[in-house]
Amino acid sequence: MSDAMVQNSPETVQPVLSVRNLKVSFEGPKGRAVAVDNISFDVRPGEMLALVGESGCGKSTVALSLMKLLASPPAIIEGSVYVKGREIFNLSKEEISKVRGKEMAMIFQQPMTSLNPVLTIERQLTEGLMLHEGLTRKQARERARENLDLVGIPSANERLNQYPHQLSGGMRQRVMIAMAMSCKPSILIADEPTTALDVTTQAQILALMSGLQDEFGISTILITHDLGVVAETANRVAVMYAGRIVETATSNDLFSNPSHPYTRGLLGAVPRLDALLSGDDMPSRLREIPGNVPSAGPAVPGCPFAPRCDRVKDRCHTQRPTPVELAPGHIVSCWEYA
Amino acid sequence: MLAACFLVGLLIHLVPGDPVEVMVAKMDAVSPEQIHAIREQLGLNAPPWEQSANYVWRVLHGDFGKTIFGREPVLEFLLSRLPNTFLLTICGTVLALAIGLPLGFLAAYHRGSWLDNLLMFISVLGVSVPAFWLGLVLLVTFSVHFQFIPVAGDGPASVILPAVTLGLVYSAIIARMTRSAMIEVLTEDFIRTARSKGLPERLVLMRHALKPGMIAVVTIAGLIFGYMMGGQVIVENVFSWNGIGRVAIHAMLQRDYPTIQGFIILFAAVIVTVSLLLDLVYMWIDPRIIKS
Ligand SMILES: Nc1ncnc2c1ncn2[C@@H]1O[C@H](COP(=O)(O)OP(=O)(O)OP(=O)(O)O)[C@@H](O)[C@H]1O
Ligand SMILES: [Mg+2]
């Protein structure tokens, strides 16, 4: 699976981030539950890769394990992750700290609880700068103020002296973005940055994020439920199902030619890109697919989607589908194409 | 507070016996008439509820009555012992915090490790050992065997043993509280954010986790303070420390009603004051309170 992706990727540029055979399981009372099952993907310089999938398919688990932020135990993490060619899973704690915030930063799903309630915004915005860039307090404050301007927070000087509870949810998520962007990381991981916000704020935050991504050429992994968001902002999409990536394609390819039965199910009856982009008929949330969303459990030998698939064949239950490249960069893991 | 005062007045009459019995037990040849006269004089012949109501009425006018045995004004008598009690409480609390906070913090940081298990095992012992027993053990070991600390009395050196007793007992509770508060805080989302910025674990703990953890500890500390004052009474008696706790036990043995009641009012006042002080501390460390 990984080889197919590495060798056949259309660009020869070195990816900023390469994930190889990432596997995450949780040791629980009922034995090991596999949340992320052997996935591999690349993020190329300056691109925005969307990671989509239903709730519980393991998106956050992927994001957190990339930053080595999952508590282990209970999590058992296997595989390798390369940031600009350097493997980071084998790094010591101290070395990982130098990657976090500096090379790779993260925006979390929960803006209300992700900021420390007892520290000022200034403190929380400057500590990364002082740590990674060796700035003095004064210089860091100045940079923090600029960053707040950048993310569109008015009267930045006053905001710096405030505490998180004095800010609205949208403002807090802007602060989180400013914080993540402060050291101009190569990779930004945004885990459903807008799920907790109201619709207008969602649009503003997304516009802000793609603006910043264009401006600074930061490679972004955007985790989302929202296909409308994907169509508008992402260059490429990886569709996750039950801990696996079942299809990877450019956004255009995915919407015009969804190939995995699960992707087709997600996009519903009208997977037309023009309709999606213009906003008519847009399935803004994932469409219901009959059957239950599986939660992390024992590893399945075959295709995890088989129980819900309308084109299921015998071997889908027993053999893991091998990835197939339908078009350059469009990879599907389904026995229909093998 | 007044209602509590009234109730206490009733409750102390549930204990059999009265001060006059205690008094006359030490004299010989006292006639029943004399006993009756003394009771009349002290107002002890009225039904308990009336005595209690009268008491509340007098307290409202600032009169706490006189002790039955020394015939001294109760309030002055108790207040004169209060500095001793404060000295002991402060030494004990400082010691308890100095031992309990760092150990609880350490246990939380190394949770699940042998160090955590060991510390928590010791703290279980600390919590379950009665203060008087620990006090006696210390007394026998350090004063009787080694004789380098005075057994009892009011001198500056003699505060050491009772303070250590109080400190050890409460450090166990504080260590447990600190540990669980810190563990709770360490699961918060903002701790994950702090780690995602690349802060070293030491900074994550000292800057991001400590303050919220302390807020939780202060909140619970207010609740256990009354409990601590209870331990104080026992320790004062074990070490014959002349604080109000010792006075209270004496008064109870002698059924010295006004002194007991005065003690309880004072005790309650101290607890209320301390919780107010803790609220202030709370406001000072938690920025979310100031606004609302
Ligand atoms: N700490 C944990 N212990 C045990 N199981 C876990 C843990 N964290 C996640 N899981 C399991 O792993 C699976 C994937 O969870 P994850 O949070 O990654 O999903 P998600 O795709 O981010 O969902 P959502 O869209 O709701 O955020 C779930 O089945 C979940 O129950
Ligand atoms: Mg999630």
XYZ file of C-alpha atoms and ligand atoms in Angstrom:
662
model
C 0.000 0.000 0.000
C 2.683 2.437 1.005
C 4.891 1.559 -1.913
C 2.171 2.158 -4.430
C 1.701 5.624 -3.045
C 5.340 6.557 -2.822
C 6.354 5.322 -6.258
C 3.372 6.521 -8.151
C 2.901 9.940 -6.649
C 2.793 12.360 -9.557
C 5.198 14.836 -8.059
C 8.752 13.938 -7.290
C 9.107 16.612 -4.599
C 9.891 15.288 -1.177
C 6.748 15.251 0.925
C 6.778 17.416 4.062
C 5.123 14.667 5.999
C 5.088 10.955 5.273
C 3.131 8.524 7.343
C 3.936 4.864 6.887
C 1.950 1.943 8.269
C 0.589 3.870 11.190
C -1.296 1.580 13.493
C -2.890 2.679 16.748
C -4.682 0.384 19.129
C -6.040 0.897 22.600
C -5.503 -1.610 25.337
C -8.891 -1.960 26.969
C -10.784 -4.296 29.281
C -12.154 -6.147 26.257
C -8.747 -6.619 24.701
C -7.082 -4.536 22.040
C -9.223 -2.220 19.992
C -7.681 -1.130 16.722
C -8.532 2.517 16.047
C -6.128 3.171 13.193
C -5.280 0.198 11.025
C -2.097 0.442 9.014
C -2.483 3.678 7.145
C 0.060 5.489 4.996
C -0.156 8.877 3.346
C 1.937 11.866 2.302
C 1.444 15.576 2.599
C 3.202 17.628 -0.041
C 4.629 21.108 0.448
C 1.981 23.775 0.621
C -0.981 21.521 0.053
C -4.084 21.035 2.115
C -5.008 17.433 2.610
C -8.470 16.776 3.955
C -9.040 13.727 6.110
C -12.733 12.887 6.059
C -14.821 10.160 7.592
C -17.645 9.517 9.980
C -17.406 10.109 13.695
C -15.305 7.466 15.394
C -13.367 6.359 12.300
C -10.096 7.397 13.925
C -9.383 10.866 12.528
C -8.431 12.461 15.826
C -6.435 9.398 16.748
C -4.353 9.845 13.590
C -3.830 13.531 14.319
C -2.850 13.028 17.947
C -0.537 10.149 17.200
C 1.308 12.214 14.578
C 2.113 14.698 17.339
C 2.787 11.872 19.778
C 0.113 13.325 22.024
C -1.750 10.099 22.699
C -1.206 8.795 26.192
C 0.410 5.417 25.966
C -0.628 3.274 27.668
C -3.499 2.780 26.806
C -2.506 3.639 23.230
C -0.096 1.389 21.355
C 1.376 3.190 18.375
C 3.287 1.469 15.563
C 4.658 2.670 12.257
C 6.827 5.575 11.211
C 6.319 9.245 10.535
C 8.801 11.339 8.565
C 8.871 15.101 8.844
C 10.939 16.478 5.959
C 12.579 13.091 5.680
C 13.392 12.691 9.366
C 11.729 9.905 11.308
C 10.139 11.299 14.460
C 8.624 8.317 16.256
C 12.060 7.180 17.384
C 13.027 10.572 18.750
C 13.552 11.134 22.455
C 11.069 13.189 24.480
C 13.312 16.244 24.325
C 13.716 15.996 20.571
C 9.987 15.493 20.047
C 9.397 18.702 22.011
C 11.490 20.540 19.449
C 9.326 19.215 16.615
C 6.046 20.050 18.320
C 5.013 23.638 17.855
C 8.046 24.339 15.701
C 7.757 21.893 12.768
C 4.273 20.630 13.380
C 1.453 22.413 15.164
C -2.093 21.449 15.945
C -5.479 23.083 16.307
C -7.956 21.128 18.361
C -11.580 20.198 18.062
C -12.580 21.897 21.335
C -11.813 25.646 21.398
C -13.611 26.136 24.720
C -11.393 23.821 26.726
C -8.138 23.869 24.810
C -6.850 27.127 26.270
C -5.606 27.276 29.839
C -8.244 29.150 31.876
C -5.792 30.583 34.404
C -3.153 31.976 32.070
C -3.407 35.148 30.017
C -3.644 34.990 26.241
C -0.246 36.671 26.134
C 1.347 33.960 28.214
C -0.140 31.248 26.058
C 0.833 32.917 22.797
C 4.359 33.851 23.771
C 5.644 30.750 25.497
C 6.108 28.815 22.250
C 7.934 31.741 20.652
C 10.227 32.191 23.606
C 10.952 28.491 23.663
C 11.489 27.762 19.972
C 12.814 31.052 18.707
C 14.599 32.238 21.814
C 12.793 35.578 21.801
C 12.742 37.827 24.843
C 9.454 38.419 26.542
C 9.077 41.798 24.909
C 9.847 40.560 21.409
C 7.510 37.633 21.901
C 4.711 39.935 22.999
C 5.195 42.014 19.903
C 5.046 38.916 17.703
C 1.988 37.669 19.580
C 0.271 40.969 18.907
C 1.094 40.703 15.205
C -0.217 37.162 15.153
C -3.497 38.252 16.712
C -3.800 40.918 14.020
C -3.094 38.255 11.437
C -5.952 36.046 12.617
C -8.300 39.002 12.669
C -8.648 39.691 16.368
C -9.346 43.390 16.928
C -7.693 45.399 19.726
C -4.972 42.807 20.076
C -3.181 44.702 22.824
C -6.104 44.402 25.214
C -6.783 40.811 24.241
C -3.266 39.851 25.201
C -3.973 40.783 28.801
C -7.248 38.903 28.946
C -8.064 35.381 29.981
C -9.742 32.787 27.737
C -13.122 33.076 29.497
C -13.364 36.658 28.301
C -13.353 35.483 24.671
C -16.080 33.883 22.554
C -15.650 30.424 21.031
C -14.759 31.824 17.620
C -12.214 34.180 19.184
C -10.674 31.347 21.118
C -10.301 29.290 17.976
C -8.618 32.285 16.352
C -6.259 32.445 19.304
C -5.582 28.736 18.861
C -4.777 29.357 15.202
C -2.506 32.272 16.090
C -0.813 30.020 18.615
C -0.337 27.173 16.148
C 0.940 29.546 13.464
C 3.240 31.493 15.743
C 6.457 29.642 14.863
C 5.419 29.245 11.213
C 5.388 25.448 11.317
C 5.836 23.341 8.174
C 2.794 21.280 9.012
C -0.471 22.339 10.570
C -2.928 19.722 11.752
C -6.428 21.086 12.213
C -8.763 18.619 13.886
C -12.294 19.709 13.043
C -11.422 23.315 13.853
C -14.955 24.520 13.231
C -17.195 21.753 14.534
C -17.814 23.493 17.841
C -18.631 26.856 16.257
C -21.744 28.376 14.708
C -22.123 28.465 10.935
C -20.991 32.032 10.232
C -17.983 31.675 12.483
C -17.165 28.384 10.781
C -16.966 30.066 7.401
C -14.763 32.862 8.770
C -12.366 30.476 10.456
C -12.051 28.354 7.318
C -11.449 31.393 5.146
C -8.804 32.493 7.622
C -7.119 29.105 7.565
C -6.933 28.794 3.804
C -5.745 32.402 3.599
C -2.904 31.689 5.997
C -2.092 28.448 4.237
C -1.752 30.255 0.897
C 0.177 33.119 2.397
C 2.771 31.094 4.250
C 2.729 27.893 2.214
C 2.067 25.788 5.276
C 1.064 22.212 4.532
C -2.188 21.482 6.271
C -4.059 18.389 7.300
C -7.666 19.390 7.703
C -9.819 16.904 9.520
C -13.502 17.366 8.898
C -16.948 15.869 8.539
C -18.017 18.526 6.143
C -17.772 17.722 2.435
C -18.661 21.292 1.508
C -15.544 22.411 3.347
C -13.502 19.788 1.548
C -14.711 20.860 -1.876
C -13.928 24.491 -1.165
C -10.618 24.344 0.608
C -8.735 21.075 0.176
C -6.349 20.116 -2.624
C -6.500 16.435 -1.869
C -8.774 14.209 0.146
C -8.180 11.001 2.046
C -11.383 9.173 2.975
C -11.194 7.176 6.178
C -13.393 4.318 7.187
C -13.021 2.323 10.402
C -9.387 3.194 10.893
C -8.308 2.780 7.277
C -7.866 5.110 4.347
C -10.130 3.676 1.671
C -9.646 6.276 -1.055
C -7.214 9.104 -1.774
C -7.641 11.572 -4.623
C -7.502 15.224 -5.523
C -10.712 16.971 -4.541
C -11.701 17.301 -8.188
C -11.195 13.602 -8.872
C -12.962 12.589 -5.735
C -16.081 14.583 -6.417
C -16.196 13.823 -10.126
C -15.271 10.160 -9.876
C -15.831 8.762 -6.408
C -14.684 5.168 -6.681
C -14.920 3.418 -3.346
C -18.464 2.291 -2.527
C -18.133 4.087 0.799
C -17.122 7.360 -0.849
C -20.019 7.031 -3.243
C -22.284 6.469 -0.307
C -20.940 9.556 1.413
C -21.451 11.763 -1.580
C -24.965 10.496 -2.085
C -26.800 10.377 -5.386
C -25.488 13.648 -6.769
C -21.731 13.685 -6.617
C -21.500 16.451 -9.178
C -18.692 18.841 -8.551
C -20.368 21.902 -10.030
C -23.409 21.384 -7.864
C -21.195 20.905 -4.856
C -19.187 24.025 -5.549
C -22.155 26.213 -6.285
C -23.757 25.055 -3.078
C -27.001 23.695 -4.581
C -27.939 20.255 -3.504
C -24.813 20.108 -1.493
C -24.708 17.294 0.998
C -23.036 19.435 3.587
C -23.067 16.645 6.131
C -22.232 13.074 5.367
C -25.202 11.235 3.945
C -26.627 8.366 5.921
C -25.403 4.974 4.808
C -27.426 1.973 5.968
C -25.782 -0.002 8.742
C -23.820 0.965 11.813
C -20.658 2.970 12.041
C -18.161 0.523 13.475
C -16.204 1.612 16.504
C -12.679 0.594 17.316
C -12.558 -3.151 17.901
C -10.516 -6.194 17.003
C -8.811 -5.910 13.628
C -10.889 -7.132 10.657
C -9.154 -9.436 8.194
C -11.014 -8.200 5.099
C -12.561 -4.874 4.169
C -14.182 -3.133 7.154
C -16.901 -1.697 4.929
C -18.023 -5.125 3.682
C -20.986 -5.473 6.099
C -22.505 -2.238 4.761
C -21.393 -2.504 1.142
C -23.961 -3.069 -1.628
C -21.364 -4.707 -3.895
C -19.838 -7.032 -1.393
C -18.140 -10.203 -2.697
C -16.877 -13.206 -0.808
C -13.274 -12.207 -0.546
C -14.188 -8.788 0.854
C -14.800 -10.533 4.140
C -11.578 -12.471 4.249
C -8.882 -10.595 2.369
C -7.655 -7.085 2.857
C -8.114 -5.150 -0.421
C -4.872 -4.020 -2.043
C -4.631 -0.365 -3.055
C -5.059 0.315 -6.763
C -4.139 3.495 -8.583
C -7.019 4.370 -10.912
C -5.517 7.588 -12.180
C -2.329 9.388 -11.122
C -2.737 10.095 -7.438
C -6.193 8.509 -7.223
C -5.823 5.422 -5.063
C -8.625 3.115 -3.981
C -8.589 0.105 -1.684
C -11.448 -2.005 -2.954
C -11.679 -5.456 -4.523
C -13.922 -4.064 -7.245
C -10.840 -2.653 -8.979
C -8.245 -5.280 -8.210
C -25.460 30.379 63.745
C -27.926 31.363 66.471
C -29.971 28.267 65.828
C -26.834 26.168 66.036
C -25.984 27.912 69.263
C -29.411 27.103 70.675
C -29.204 23.469 69.594
C -25.790 23.043 71.147
C -27.256 24.397 74.359
C -29.849 21.625 74.260
C -27.416 18.904 73.218
C -24.976 19.396 76.052
C -27.754 18.612 78.479
C -28.078 15.193 76.898
C -24.796 14.235 78.512
C -25.726 12.888 81.929
C -24.597 14.773 85.000
C -24.158 18.484 85.598
C -21.404 20.774 86.884
C -22.728 20.764 90.401
C -22.426 17.009 90.651
C -18.842 17.280 89.498
C -18.233 20.036 92.008
C -19.722 18.325 95.021
C -18.109 14.992 94.195
C -14.886 16.531 95.446
C -16.294 17.867 98.715
C -17.737 15.985 101.596
C -20.919 16.555 103.472
C -22.894 18.730 101.127
C -26.567 18.763 101.834
C -29.192 18.450 99.074
C -30.401 21.954 100.018
C -26.985 23.430 99.327
C -26.828 21.637 95.981
C -30.218 23.011 95.081
C -29.128 26.502 96.054
C -26.023 26.348 93.872
C -28.067 25.084 90.956
C -30.565 27.886 91.426
C -27.757 30.409 91.515
C -26.285 29.049 88.254
C -29.711 28.873 86.629
C -29.448 25.122 86.176
C -32.885 24.288 87.493
C -34.716 25.679 84.516
C -35.631 23.254 81.722
C -32.837 22.839 79.123
C -34.639 24.732 76.365
C -35.118 27.726 78.635
C -31.490 27.694 79.709
C -30.454 27.466 76.101
C -32.746 30.265 74.979
C -31.520 32.474 77.805
C -27.987 31.759 76.784
C -28.597 32.754 73.178
C -30.265 35.923 74.394
C -27.294 36.861 76.547
C -24.797 36.057 73.773
C -26.727 38.389 71.501
C -25.967 41.110 74.030
C -22.305 40.230 74.045
C -22.383 38.349 77.324
C -20.878 34.889 77.097
C -21.294 34.256 80.810
C -18.732 33.096 83.323
C -17.034 29.773 83.657
C -18.666 27.701 86.349
C -15.440 26.617 87.974
C -13.155 29.616 87.808
C -15.975 32.226 87.635
C -13.965 34.018 84.949
C -15.618 35.653 81.928
C -15.784 32.860 79.331
C -14.864 34.951 76.337
C -11.720 36.415 77.858
C -10.778 33.038 79.219
C -11.037 31.403 75.785
C -9.422 34.277 73.937
C -6.456 34.144 76.272
C -5.839 30.586 75.098
C -6.420 31.308 71.435
C -2.873 32.508 70.570
C -1.506 29.157 71.697
C -3.975 27.365 69.471
C -3.133 29.599 66.541
C 0.571 29.026 66.996
C 0.054 25.290 66.886
C -2.375 25.424 63.956
C -0.098 27.602 61.894
C 2.967 25.450 62.537
C 0.978 22.296 61.816
C -0.601 23.671 58.650
C 2.667 24.998 57.275
C 4.247 21.634 57.928
C 1.307 19.775 56.408
C 1.444 21.912 53.272
C 5.216 21.685 53.062
C 5.066 17.902 53.151
C 1.716 17.208 51.497
C 1.801 19.462 48.422
C 5.146 18.355 46.971
C 4.491 14.690 47.691
C 1.024 14.802 46.145
C 2.463 16.603 43.162
C 5.236 14.030 42.829
C 2.777 11.161 43.071
C 0.561 12.695 40.385
C 3.512 13.252 38.099
C 4.696 9.674 38.497
C 1.205 8.201 38.724
C 1.091 4.444 38.446
C 4.785 4.094 39.263
C 6.193 2.438 42.372
C 6.820 5.893 43.852
C 3.160 6.810 43.486
C 2.088 3.517 45.029
C 4.497 3.891 47.921
C 3.454 7.473 48.638
C -0.215 6.599 48.489
C 0.314 3.599 50.762
C 2.010 5.811 53.323
C -0.743 8.378 53.013
C -3.412 5.751 53.646
C -1.593 4.974 56.864
C -1.381 8.691 57.583
C -5.087 9.191 57.034
C -6.132 6.190 59.087
C -3.779 6.649 62.013
C -5.603 8.528 64.766
C -3.937 11.792 65.696
C -3.770 10.852 69.382
C -1.981 7.595 68.647
C 0.630 9.213 66.424
C 0.985 11.913 69.058
C 1.614 9.376 71.787
C 4.136 7.471 69.676
C 6.068 10.647 68.948
C 5.855 11.656 72.581
C 7.232 8.367 73.807
C 9.960 8.195 71.178
C 11.300 11.693 71.244
C 10.614 12.978 74.709
C 10.672 9.941 76.925
C 13.346 7.898 75.149
C 15.632 10.492 73.679
C 14.652 13.359 75.945
C 15.681 16.093 73.608
C 12.311 17.689 73.252
C 10.207 18.704 76.223
C 7.267 16.394 76.872
C 4.714 19.066 77.440
C 4.290 22.679 78.281
C 4.162 26.026 76.556
C 7.774 26.762 75.687
C 8.831 27.410 72.107
C 10.481 23.986 71.763
C 7.452 22.134 72.987
C 5.445 23.228 69.970
C 7.542 20.902 67.818
C 5.938 17.570 68.669
C 2.296 18.603 68.521
C 2.959 20.527 65.305
C 4.697 17.524 63.779
C 1.785 15.301 64.790
C -0.769 17.630 63.223
C 1.456 18.227 60.214
C 1.975 14.544 59.504
C -1.677 13.641 59.833
C -2.843 16.458 57.565
C -0.017 16.163 55.088
C -1.385 12.718 54.271
C -4.795 14.192 53.457
C -3.295 17.104 51.560
C -1.042 14.789 49.557
C -4.026 12.691 48.504
C -6.076 15.752 47.598
C -3.218 17.270 45.646
C -2.582 14.056 43.798
C -6.145 13.567 42.667
C -6.576 17.236 41.764
C -3.396 17.183 39.707
C -4.298 13.946 37.959
C -7.643 15.442 37.068
C -5.984 18.556 35.701
C -3.469 16.544 33.696
C -6.305 15.040 31.652
C -7.607 18.470 30.630
C -7.537 19.541 26.998
C -5.388 22.568 27.720
C -2.606 20.341 29.015
C -2.612 18.596 25.655
C -2.446 22.020 23.998
C 0.539 22.937 26.146
C 2.293 19.750 25.135
C 1.442 20.350 21.472
C 3.411 23.597 21.672
C 6.518 21.635 22.514
C 6.794 22.780 26.114
C 8.988 20.473 28.162
C 7.025 18.371 30.647
C 8.444 20.361 33.560
C 6.941 23.590 32.203
C 3.666 21.887 31.348
C 3.387 20.888 34.984
C 4.696 23.990 36.701
C 3.025 26.554 34.499
C -0.070 24.901 33.133
C -1.111 22.284 35.654
C -0.033 23.608 39.043
C -2.320 26.612 39.324
C -5.557 24.903 38.238
C -4.618 22.018 40.530
C -4.116 24.394 43.444
C -7.519 25.943 42.793
C -9.046 22.525 43.251
C -7.008 21.912 46.394
C -8.039 25.245 47.926
C -11.665 24.397 47.237
C -11.433 21.139 49.130
C -9.149 22.573 51.793
C -12.016 24.770 52.992
C -14.113 21.678 53.514
C -11.538 19.755 55.488
C -10.560 22.661 57.684
C -13.225 21.879 60.253
C -11.932 18.365 60.380
C -8.449 19.715 60.976
C -9.679 21.770 63.903
C -11.120 18.609 65.397
C -7.703 16.979 65.255
C -6.297 20.062 66.905
C -8.419 19.485 70.001
C -7.079 15.963 70.375
C -3.465 16.880 69.799
C -3.644 19.719 72.316
C -4.787 17.267 74.930
C -2.197 14.640 74.162
C 0.582 17.192 74.525
C -1.055 19.238 77.320
C -0.827 22.219 75.041
C -2.643 25.123 76.620
C -4.886 26.047 73.731
C -8.643 26.252 73.570
C -8.918 22.601 72.565
C -7.606 21.552 75.940
C -9.922 23.975 77.682
C -12.814 22.506 75.760
C -12.120 18.933 76.848
C -11.785 20.019 80.467
C -15.002 21.951 80.259
C -16.770 18.937 78.840
C -15.531 16.671 81.577
C -16.723 19.133 84.172
C -19.990 19.909 82.363
C -18.987 23.565 82.368
C -21.839 24.599 80.060
C -20.974 28.260 79.393
C -17.387 27.379 78.520
C -18.437 24.604 76.154
C -20.919 26.842 74.435
C -18.441 29.680 74.184
C -15.884 27.297 72.761
C -18.268 26.068 70.106
C -19.219 29.576 69.049
C -15.579 30.564 68.839
C -14.727 27.398 66.951
C -17.477 28.047 64.425
C -16.371 31.652 64.057
C -12.833 30.535 63.309
C -14.018 28.069 60.695
C -16.220 30.671 59.037
C -13.365 33.191 59.020
C -11.012 30.673 57.513
C -13.422 29.765 54.738
C -13.816 33.458 53.962
C -10.044 33.773 53.805
C -9.889 30.756 51.507
C -12.457 32.400 49.261
C -10.147 35.389 49.030
C -7.210 33.145 48.148
C -9.427 31.492 45.574
C -10.326 34.831 44.019
C -6.703 35.731 43.939
C -5.586 32.645 42.055
C -8.555 32.065 39.775
C -8.976 34.808 37.166
C -12.458 33.559 36.260
C -13.913 34.680 39.593
C -12.864 38.322 39.417
C -15.101 39.111 36.502
C -18.337 37.665 37.820
N -8.220 6.918 24.731
C -8.952 5.982 24.082
N -9.163 4.777 24.634
C -9.894 3.838 23.989
N -10.462 4.022 22.786
C -10.294 5.195 22.176
C -9.534 6.260 22.805
N -9.547 7.317 21.964
C -10.264 6.947 20.895
N -10.717 5.682 21.003
C -11.516 4.943 20.019
O -10.903 5.076 18.769
C -11.876 5.281 17.759
C -11.532 6.502 16.951
O -11.738 7.663 17.739
P -11.410 9.121 17.210
O -11.616 10.067 18.318
O -10.082 9.117 16.550
O -12.542 9.321 16.113
P -12.835 10.600 15.206
O -12.819 10.124 13.822
O -11.929 11.703 15.563
O -14.308 10.949 15.604
P -15.017 12.393 15.724
O -15.361 12.788 14.355
O -16.209 12.117 16.568
O -14.037 13.324 16.390
C -13.217 5.353 18.445
O -13.894 4.134 18.260
C -12.894 5.555 19.879
O -13.820 4.879 20.686
Mg -12.217 13.654 16.462
